[in-house]
Short mmCIF file of C-alpha atoms in Angstrom, two decimals:
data_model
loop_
_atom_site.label_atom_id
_atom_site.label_comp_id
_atom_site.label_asym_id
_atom_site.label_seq_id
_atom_site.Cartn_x
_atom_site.Cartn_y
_atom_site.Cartn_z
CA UNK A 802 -8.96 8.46 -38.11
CA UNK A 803 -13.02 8.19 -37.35
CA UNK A 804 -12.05 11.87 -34.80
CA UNK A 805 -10.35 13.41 -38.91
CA UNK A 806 -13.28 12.10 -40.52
CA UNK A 807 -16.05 13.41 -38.25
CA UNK A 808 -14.41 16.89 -38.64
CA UNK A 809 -14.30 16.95 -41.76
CA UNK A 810 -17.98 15.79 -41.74
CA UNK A 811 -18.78 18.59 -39.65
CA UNK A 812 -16.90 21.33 -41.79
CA UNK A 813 -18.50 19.90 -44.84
CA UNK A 814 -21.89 20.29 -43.40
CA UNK A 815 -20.60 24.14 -41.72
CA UNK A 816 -19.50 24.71 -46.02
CA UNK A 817 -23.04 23.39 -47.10
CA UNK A 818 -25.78 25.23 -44.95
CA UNK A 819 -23.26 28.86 -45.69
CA UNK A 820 -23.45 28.15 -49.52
CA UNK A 821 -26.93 27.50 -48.82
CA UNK A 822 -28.05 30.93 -47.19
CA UNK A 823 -25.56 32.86 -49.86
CA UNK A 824 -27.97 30.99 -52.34
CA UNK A 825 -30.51 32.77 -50.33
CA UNK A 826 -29.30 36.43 -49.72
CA UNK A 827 -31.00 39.11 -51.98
CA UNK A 828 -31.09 42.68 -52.54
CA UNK A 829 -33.83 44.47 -50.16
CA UNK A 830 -34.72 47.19 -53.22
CA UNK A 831 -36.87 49.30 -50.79
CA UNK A 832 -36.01 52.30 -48.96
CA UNK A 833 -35.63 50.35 -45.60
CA UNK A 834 -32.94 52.77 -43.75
CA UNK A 835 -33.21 54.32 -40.33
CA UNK A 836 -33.53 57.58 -41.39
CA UNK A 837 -35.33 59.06 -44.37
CA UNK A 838 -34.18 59.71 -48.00
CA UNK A 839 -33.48 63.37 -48.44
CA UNK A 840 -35.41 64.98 -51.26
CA UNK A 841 -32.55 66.45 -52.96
CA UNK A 842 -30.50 63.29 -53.49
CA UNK A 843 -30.68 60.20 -55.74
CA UNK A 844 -30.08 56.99 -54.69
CA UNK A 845 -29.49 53.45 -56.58
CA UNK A 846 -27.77 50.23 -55.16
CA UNK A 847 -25.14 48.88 -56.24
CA UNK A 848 -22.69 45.79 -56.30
CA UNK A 849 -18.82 45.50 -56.73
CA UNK A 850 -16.51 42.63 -55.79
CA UNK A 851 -12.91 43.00 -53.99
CA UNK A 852 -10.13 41.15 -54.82
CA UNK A 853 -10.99 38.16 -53.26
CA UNK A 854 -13.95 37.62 -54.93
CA UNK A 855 -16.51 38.52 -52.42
CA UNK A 856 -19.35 40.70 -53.85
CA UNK A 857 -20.26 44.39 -51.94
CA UNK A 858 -24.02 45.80 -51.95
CA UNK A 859 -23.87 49.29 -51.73
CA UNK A 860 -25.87 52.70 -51.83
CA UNK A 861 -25.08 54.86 -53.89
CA UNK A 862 -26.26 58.35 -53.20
CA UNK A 863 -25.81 61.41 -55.71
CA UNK A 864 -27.18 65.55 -55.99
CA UNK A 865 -29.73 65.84 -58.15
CA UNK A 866 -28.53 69.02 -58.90
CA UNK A 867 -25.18 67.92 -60.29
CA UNK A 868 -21.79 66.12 -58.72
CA UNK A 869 -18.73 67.67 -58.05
CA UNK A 870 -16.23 65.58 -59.60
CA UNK A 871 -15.53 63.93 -55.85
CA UNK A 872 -16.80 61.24 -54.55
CA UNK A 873 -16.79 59.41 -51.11
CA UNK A 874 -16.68 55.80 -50.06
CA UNK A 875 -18.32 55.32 -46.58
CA UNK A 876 -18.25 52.23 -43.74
CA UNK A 877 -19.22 51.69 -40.27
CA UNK A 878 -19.85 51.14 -37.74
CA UNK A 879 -18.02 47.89 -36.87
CA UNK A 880 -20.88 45.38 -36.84
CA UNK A 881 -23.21 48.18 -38.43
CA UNK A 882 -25.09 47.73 -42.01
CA UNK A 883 -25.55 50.53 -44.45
CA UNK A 884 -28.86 51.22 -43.56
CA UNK A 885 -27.74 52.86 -40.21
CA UNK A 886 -24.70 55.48 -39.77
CA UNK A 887 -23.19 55.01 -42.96
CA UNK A 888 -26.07 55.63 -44.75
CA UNK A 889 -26.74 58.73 -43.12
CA UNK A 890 -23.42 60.38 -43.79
CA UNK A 891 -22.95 58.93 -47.64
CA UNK A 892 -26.60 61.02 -47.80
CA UNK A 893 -25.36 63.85 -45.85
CA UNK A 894 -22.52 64.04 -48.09
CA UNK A 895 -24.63 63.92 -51.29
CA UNK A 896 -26.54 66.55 -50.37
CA UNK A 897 -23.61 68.64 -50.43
CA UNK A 898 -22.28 67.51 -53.83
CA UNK A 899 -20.38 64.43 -53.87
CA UNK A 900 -21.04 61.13 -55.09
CA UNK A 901 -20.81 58.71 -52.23
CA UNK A 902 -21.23 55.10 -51.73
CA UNK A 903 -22.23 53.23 -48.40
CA UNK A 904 -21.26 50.06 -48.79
CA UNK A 905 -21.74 46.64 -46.37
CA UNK A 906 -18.62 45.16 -45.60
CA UNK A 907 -17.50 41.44 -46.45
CA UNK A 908 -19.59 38.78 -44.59
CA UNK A 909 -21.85 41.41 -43.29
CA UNK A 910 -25.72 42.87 -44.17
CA UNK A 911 -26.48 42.23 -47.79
CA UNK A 912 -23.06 41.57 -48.73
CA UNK A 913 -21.35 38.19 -49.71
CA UNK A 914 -18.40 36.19 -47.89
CA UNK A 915 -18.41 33.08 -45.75
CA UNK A 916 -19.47 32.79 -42.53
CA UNK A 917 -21.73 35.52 -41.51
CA UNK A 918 -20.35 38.31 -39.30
CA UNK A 919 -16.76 37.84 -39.24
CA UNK A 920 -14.02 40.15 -40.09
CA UNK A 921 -11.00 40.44 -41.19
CA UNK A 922 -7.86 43.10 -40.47
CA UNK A 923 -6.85 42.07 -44.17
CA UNK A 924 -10.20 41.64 -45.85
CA UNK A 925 -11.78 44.59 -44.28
CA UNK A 926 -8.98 46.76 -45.56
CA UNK A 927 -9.44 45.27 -49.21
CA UNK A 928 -13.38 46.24 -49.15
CA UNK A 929 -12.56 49.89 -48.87
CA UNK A 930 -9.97 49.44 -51.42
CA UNK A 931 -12.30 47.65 -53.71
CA UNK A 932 -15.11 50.72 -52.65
CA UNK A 933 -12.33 53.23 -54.47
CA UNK A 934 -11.78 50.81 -57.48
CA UNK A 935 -15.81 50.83 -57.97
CA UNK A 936 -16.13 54.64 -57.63
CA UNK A 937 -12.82 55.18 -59.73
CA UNK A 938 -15.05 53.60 -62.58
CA UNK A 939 -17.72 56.06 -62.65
CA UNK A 940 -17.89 58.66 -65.12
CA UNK A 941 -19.11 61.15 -62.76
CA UNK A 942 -16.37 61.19 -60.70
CA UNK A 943 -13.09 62.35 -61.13
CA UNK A 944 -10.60 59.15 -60.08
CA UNK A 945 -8.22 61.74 -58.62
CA UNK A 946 -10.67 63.24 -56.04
CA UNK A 947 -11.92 60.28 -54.20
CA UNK A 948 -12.47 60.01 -50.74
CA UNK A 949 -13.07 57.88 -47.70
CA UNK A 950 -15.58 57.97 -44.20
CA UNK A 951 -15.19 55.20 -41.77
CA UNK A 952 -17.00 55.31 -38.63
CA UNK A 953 -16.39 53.37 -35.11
CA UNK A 954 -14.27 50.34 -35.51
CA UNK A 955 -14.38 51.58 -39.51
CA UNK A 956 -12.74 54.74 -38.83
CA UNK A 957 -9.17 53.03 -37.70
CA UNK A 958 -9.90 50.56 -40.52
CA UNK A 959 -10.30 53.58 -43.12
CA UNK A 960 -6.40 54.70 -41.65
CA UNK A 961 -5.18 51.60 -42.48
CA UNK A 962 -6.67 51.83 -45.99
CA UNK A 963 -5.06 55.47 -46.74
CA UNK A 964 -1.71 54.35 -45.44
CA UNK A 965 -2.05 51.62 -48.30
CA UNK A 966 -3.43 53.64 -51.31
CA UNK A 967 -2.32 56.61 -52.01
CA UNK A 968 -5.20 57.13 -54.37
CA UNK A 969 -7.26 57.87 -51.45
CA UNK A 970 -6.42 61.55 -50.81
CA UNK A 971 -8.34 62.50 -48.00
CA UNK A 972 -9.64 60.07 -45.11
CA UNK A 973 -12.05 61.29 -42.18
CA UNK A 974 -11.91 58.61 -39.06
CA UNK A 975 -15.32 59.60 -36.62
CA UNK A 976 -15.64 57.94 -33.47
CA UNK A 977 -13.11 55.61 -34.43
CA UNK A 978 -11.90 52.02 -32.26
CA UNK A 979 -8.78 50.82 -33.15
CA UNK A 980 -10.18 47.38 -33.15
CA UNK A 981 -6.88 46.08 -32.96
CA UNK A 982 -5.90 47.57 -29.81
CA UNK A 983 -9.22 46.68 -28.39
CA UNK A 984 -9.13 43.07 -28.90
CA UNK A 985 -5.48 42.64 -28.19
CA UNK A 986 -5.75 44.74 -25.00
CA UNK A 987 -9.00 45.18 -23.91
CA UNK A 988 -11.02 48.47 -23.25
CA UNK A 989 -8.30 51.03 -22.02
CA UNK A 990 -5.42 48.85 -22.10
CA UNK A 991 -6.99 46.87 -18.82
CA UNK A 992 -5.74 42.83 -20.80
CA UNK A 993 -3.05 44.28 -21.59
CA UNK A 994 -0.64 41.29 -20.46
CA UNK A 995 0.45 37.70 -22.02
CA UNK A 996 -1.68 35.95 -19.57
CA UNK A 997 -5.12 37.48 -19.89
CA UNK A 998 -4.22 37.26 -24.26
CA UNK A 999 -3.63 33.55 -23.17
CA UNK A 1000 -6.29 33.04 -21.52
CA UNK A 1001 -8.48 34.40 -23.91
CA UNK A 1002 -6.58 32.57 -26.82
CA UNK A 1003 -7.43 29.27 -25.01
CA UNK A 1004 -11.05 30.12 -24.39
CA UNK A 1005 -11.35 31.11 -28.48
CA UNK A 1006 -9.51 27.79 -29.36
CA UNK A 1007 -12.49 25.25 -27.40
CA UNK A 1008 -14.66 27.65 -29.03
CA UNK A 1009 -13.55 26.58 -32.73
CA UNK A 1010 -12.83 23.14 -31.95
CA UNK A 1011 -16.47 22.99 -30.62
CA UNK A 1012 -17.92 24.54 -33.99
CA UNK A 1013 -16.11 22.44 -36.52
CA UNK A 1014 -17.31 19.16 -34.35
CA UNK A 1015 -20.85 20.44 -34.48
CA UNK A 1016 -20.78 22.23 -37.77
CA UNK A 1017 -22.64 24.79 -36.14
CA UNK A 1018 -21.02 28.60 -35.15
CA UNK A 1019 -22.07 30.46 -32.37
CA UNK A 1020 -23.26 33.99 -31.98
CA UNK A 1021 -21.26 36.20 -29.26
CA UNK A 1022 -24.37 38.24 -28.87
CA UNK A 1023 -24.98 42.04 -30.08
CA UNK A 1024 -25.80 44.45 -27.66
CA UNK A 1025 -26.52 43.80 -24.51
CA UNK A 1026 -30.24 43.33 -23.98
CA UNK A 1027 -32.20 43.38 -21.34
CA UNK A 1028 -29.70 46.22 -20.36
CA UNK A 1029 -28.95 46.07 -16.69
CA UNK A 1030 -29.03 48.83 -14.44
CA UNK A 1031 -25.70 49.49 -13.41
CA UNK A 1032 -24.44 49.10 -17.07
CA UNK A 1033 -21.79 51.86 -18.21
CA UNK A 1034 -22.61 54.87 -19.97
CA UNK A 1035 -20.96 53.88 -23.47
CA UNK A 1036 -22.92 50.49 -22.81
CA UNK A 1037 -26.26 52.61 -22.48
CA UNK A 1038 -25.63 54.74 -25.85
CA UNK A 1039 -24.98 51.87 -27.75
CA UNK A 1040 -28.06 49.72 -26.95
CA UNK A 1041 -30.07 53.62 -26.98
CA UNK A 1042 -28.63 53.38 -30.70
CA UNK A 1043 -28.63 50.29 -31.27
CA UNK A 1044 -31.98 48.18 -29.75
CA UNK A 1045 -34.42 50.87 -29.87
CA UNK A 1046 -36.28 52.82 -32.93
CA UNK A 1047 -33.40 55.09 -33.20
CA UNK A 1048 -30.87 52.79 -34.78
CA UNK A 1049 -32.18 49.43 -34.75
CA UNK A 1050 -32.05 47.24 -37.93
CA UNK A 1051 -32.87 43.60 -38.85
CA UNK A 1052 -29.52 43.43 -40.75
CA UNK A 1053 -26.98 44.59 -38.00
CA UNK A 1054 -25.18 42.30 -36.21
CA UNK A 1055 -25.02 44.79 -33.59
CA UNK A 1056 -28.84 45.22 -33.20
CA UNK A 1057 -29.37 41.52 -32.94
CA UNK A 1058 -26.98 38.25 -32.64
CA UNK A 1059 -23.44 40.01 -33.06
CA UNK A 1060 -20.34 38.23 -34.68
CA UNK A 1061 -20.75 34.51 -34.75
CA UNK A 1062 -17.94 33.72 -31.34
CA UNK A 1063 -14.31 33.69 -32.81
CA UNK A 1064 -15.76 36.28 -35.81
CA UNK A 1065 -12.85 38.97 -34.62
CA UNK A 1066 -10.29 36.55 -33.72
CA UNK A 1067 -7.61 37.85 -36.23
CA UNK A 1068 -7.95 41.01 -34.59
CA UNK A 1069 -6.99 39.92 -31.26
CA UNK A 1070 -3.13 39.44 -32.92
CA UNK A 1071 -3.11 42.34 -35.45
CA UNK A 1072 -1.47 45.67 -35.17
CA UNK A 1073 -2.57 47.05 -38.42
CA UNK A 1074 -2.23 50.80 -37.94
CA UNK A 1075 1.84 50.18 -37.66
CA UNK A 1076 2.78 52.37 -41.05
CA UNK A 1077 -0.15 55.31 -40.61
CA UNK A 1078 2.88 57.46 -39.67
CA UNK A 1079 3.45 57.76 -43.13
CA UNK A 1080 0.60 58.92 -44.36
CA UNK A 1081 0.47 61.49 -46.85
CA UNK A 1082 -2.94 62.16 -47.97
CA UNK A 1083 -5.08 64.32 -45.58
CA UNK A 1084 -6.76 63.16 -42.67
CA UNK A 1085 -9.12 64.43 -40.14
CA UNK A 1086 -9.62 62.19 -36.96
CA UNK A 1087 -13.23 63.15 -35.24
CA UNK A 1088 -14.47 62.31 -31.61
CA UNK A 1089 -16.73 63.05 -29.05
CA UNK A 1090 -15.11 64.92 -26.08
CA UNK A 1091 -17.64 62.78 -23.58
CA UNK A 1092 -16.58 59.43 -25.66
CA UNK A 1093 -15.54 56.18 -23.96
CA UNK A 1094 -13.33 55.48 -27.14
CA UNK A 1095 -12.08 59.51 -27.74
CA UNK A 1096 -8.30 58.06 -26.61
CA UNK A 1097 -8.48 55.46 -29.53
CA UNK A 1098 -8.43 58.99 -31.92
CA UNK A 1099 -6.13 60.78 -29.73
CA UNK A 1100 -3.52 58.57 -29.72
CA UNK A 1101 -4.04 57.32 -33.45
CA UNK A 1102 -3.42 61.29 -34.25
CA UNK A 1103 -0.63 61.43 -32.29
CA UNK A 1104 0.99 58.50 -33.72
CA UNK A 1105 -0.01 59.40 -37.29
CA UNK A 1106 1.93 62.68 -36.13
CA UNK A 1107 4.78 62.04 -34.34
CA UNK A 1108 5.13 57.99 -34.77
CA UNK A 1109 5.04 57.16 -31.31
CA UNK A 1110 2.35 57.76 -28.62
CA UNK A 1111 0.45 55.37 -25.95
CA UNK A 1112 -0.94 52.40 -27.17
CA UNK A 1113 1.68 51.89 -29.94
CA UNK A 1114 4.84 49.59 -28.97
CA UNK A 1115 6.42 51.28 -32.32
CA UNK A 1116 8.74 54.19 -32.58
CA UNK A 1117 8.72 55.48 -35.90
CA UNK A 1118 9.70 58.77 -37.68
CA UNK A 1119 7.58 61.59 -37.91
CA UNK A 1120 4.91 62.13 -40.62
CA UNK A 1121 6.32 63.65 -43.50
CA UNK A 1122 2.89 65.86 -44.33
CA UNK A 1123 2.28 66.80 -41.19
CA UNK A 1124 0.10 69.85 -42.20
CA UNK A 1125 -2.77 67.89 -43.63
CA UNK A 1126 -3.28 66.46 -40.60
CA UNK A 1127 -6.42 67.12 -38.09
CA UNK A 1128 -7.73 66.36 -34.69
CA UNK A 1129 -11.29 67.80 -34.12
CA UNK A 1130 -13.00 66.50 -30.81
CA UNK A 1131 -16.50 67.79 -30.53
CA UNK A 1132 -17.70 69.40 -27.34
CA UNK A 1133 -20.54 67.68 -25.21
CA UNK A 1134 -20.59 64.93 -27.81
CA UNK A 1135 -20.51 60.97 -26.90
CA UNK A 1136 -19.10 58.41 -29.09
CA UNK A 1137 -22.83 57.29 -30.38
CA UNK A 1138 -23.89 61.12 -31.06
CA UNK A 1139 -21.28 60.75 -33.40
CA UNK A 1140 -23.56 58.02 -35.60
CA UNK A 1141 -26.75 60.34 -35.80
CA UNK A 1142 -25.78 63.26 -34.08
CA UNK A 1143 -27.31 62.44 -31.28
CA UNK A 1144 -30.78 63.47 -29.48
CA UNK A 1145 -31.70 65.22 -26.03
CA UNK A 1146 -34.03 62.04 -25.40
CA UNK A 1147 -33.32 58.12 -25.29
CA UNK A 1148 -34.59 56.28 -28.21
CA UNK A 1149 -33.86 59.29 -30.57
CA UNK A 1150 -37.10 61.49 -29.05
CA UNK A 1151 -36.93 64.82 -27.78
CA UNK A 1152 -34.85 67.40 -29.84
CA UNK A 1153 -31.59 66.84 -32.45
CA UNK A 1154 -28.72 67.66 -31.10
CA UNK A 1155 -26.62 67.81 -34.41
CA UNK A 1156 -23.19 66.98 -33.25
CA UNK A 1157 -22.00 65.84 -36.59
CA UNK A 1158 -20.24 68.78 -37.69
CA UNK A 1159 -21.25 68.44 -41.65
CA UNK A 1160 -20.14 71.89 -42.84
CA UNK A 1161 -16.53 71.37 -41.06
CA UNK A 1162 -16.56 67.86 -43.12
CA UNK A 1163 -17.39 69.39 -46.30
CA UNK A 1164 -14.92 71.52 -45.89
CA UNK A 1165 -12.37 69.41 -45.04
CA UNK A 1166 -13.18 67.17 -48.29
CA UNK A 1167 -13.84 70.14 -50.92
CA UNK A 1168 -10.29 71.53 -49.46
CA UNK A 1169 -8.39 68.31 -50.37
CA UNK A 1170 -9.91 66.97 -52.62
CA UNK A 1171 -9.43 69.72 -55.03
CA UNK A 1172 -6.13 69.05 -54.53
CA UNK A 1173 -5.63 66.32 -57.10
CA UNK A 1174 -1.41 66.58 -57.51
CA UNK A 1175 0.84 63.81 -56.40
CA UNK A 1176 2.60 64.98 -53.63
#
């Protein structure tokens, strides 16, 4: 009895100081993004709520010279905030005519939700879903023609959205994780095996049963930093991204403490990509040909494609739009030049290497989204 009512002390207290620092959170109204506002766009934040009541800060970006009817919801990275990659292709995108919205995720930057950076297969999905309802609402956008961008761990999140609404008719994955995969298994399949998901299933358990005795949650860390020497390459870009002026930003979990230590626990048991064989709506899946993650795309297409491929336990039946349906992998490019496009120099110096291919993306959008008939 006194063990029940210390926990529930403790998760009292946990409730308390996270209504307290919601009480807290406001709106940063200056331009404070890692890249600067192009002179040809607008740009206003917003706020919209998903279905489960959590409230999304977003920024919405528009031509000055006029809209185009279509408009683009944008997320990611996976531990990102608007202010970073997002940001930059929702502006990227509005300079070539479409309304677009970068939006922070639930629990995450300036948005709401309860406890800070953690996520959610289910509630991650909804906040792109609830990204459509808010641009559906618009008057300069035609509901018909919307879009959706998800980068990094957002861009296998954004396939799970278009295999659930069909009002999203055309979807562009960059860079993407399947963050499903990657918690389950491990980076290239290497857990793959009941006993190291045990193991880490028993490690995450003390973890939880420590927090709700303390009240307190711990942080799993961002980036590694100091970054040691004989750190991998992918480890490299991201802190070059990430920790330095390039990327860095006060908001992102990945720039500073990461995910509180259980935040992607759900994950871990989650195989939420199961039904994007049956996508309809168009979808282009972009990587880096040098990226640590590129077979994370690869085999996402191929499954998408043929409903079976490595990393997927599922045999399913072919897509049945097919043709819609694009791989691009970029030549030279890593998975982090995908965020920026990437720079000749660490700590984005020397010369641009502009490895986001924006005129194939506007393409790819204008081309689909003009097509506005239920198929």
């Amino acid at each position: 009895m006194q063990r029940t009512f210390l926990l529930t002390i403790a998760m009292l207290t946990l409730a308390s100081c996270a209504q307290n620092h919601k009480e807290s959170m406001q709106t940063t109204q200056e331009w404070d993004k890692v890249f600067p506002l192009s002179e040809s766009v607008s740009h206003r934040k917003v706020e919209f709520r998903n279905q489960y009541g959590i409230t999304l800060v977003g920024d919405l970006y528009s031509p000055k010279s006029g809209g185009n009817g279509m408009a683009l919801a944008v997320c990611g990275p996976f531990g990102a905030t608007k202010e970073q990659s997002s940001g930059l292709y929702a502006m990227k995108m509005a300079e070539r005519g479409f309304i677009t919205c970068a939006f922070d995720p639930s629990f995450t930057g300036e948005s709401g939700g309860e406890p800070r950076r953690t996520a959610s297969p289910d509630i991650n999905t909804e906040d792109f879903l609830a990204a459509v309802d808010f641009l559906s609402t618009l008057d300069e956008v035609d509901e018909g023609r919307i879009g959706i961008i998800g980068i990094c761990g957002w861009g296998g999140i954004a396939l799970n959205a278009a295999a659930v609404d069909p009002r999203i008719k055309a979807t562009v994955a960059s860079t993407m994780y399947d963050m499903c995969r990657v918690n389950g298994n491990g980076y290239f399949d290497e857990s793959d095996s009941e006993e190291a998901r045990y193991a880490a299933r028993k490690a995450m358990a003390a973890e939880r049963t420590e927090a709700a005795r303390s009240g307190r949650l711990t942080q799993g860390g961002g980036v590694v930093d100091p970054l040691p020497d004989d750190a991998p390459q992918f480890v490299k870009d991201y802190y070059d991204y990430y920790k330095t002026g390039r990327g860095y930003h006060p908001r992102s979990g990945n720039s500073n403490d990461g995910w509180h230590t259980f935040g992607t626990q759900a994950y871990s048991n989650a195989r939420f990509l199961h039904y994007i064989n049956e996508i309809r709506s168009a979808v282009l899946i972009m990587h880096g040909e040098n990226a640590h993650s590129r077979y994370f795309g690869e085999d996402a297409y191929r499954y998408m494609l043929e409903g079976k491929a490595t990393g997927y336990d599922a045999v399913r039946k072919p897509n049945p739009v097919p043709g819609n349906k694009q791989l691009l992998i970029i030549p030279g490019a890593s998975h982090c030049d995908l965020y920026d496009g990437g720079y000749t120099e660490p700590e984005g110096k020397g010369q641009a290497k502009n490895m986001i291919p924006w005129d194939r993306l506007e393409e790819f959008f204008k081309t689909n989204l003009e097509k506005t008939i239920e198929r």
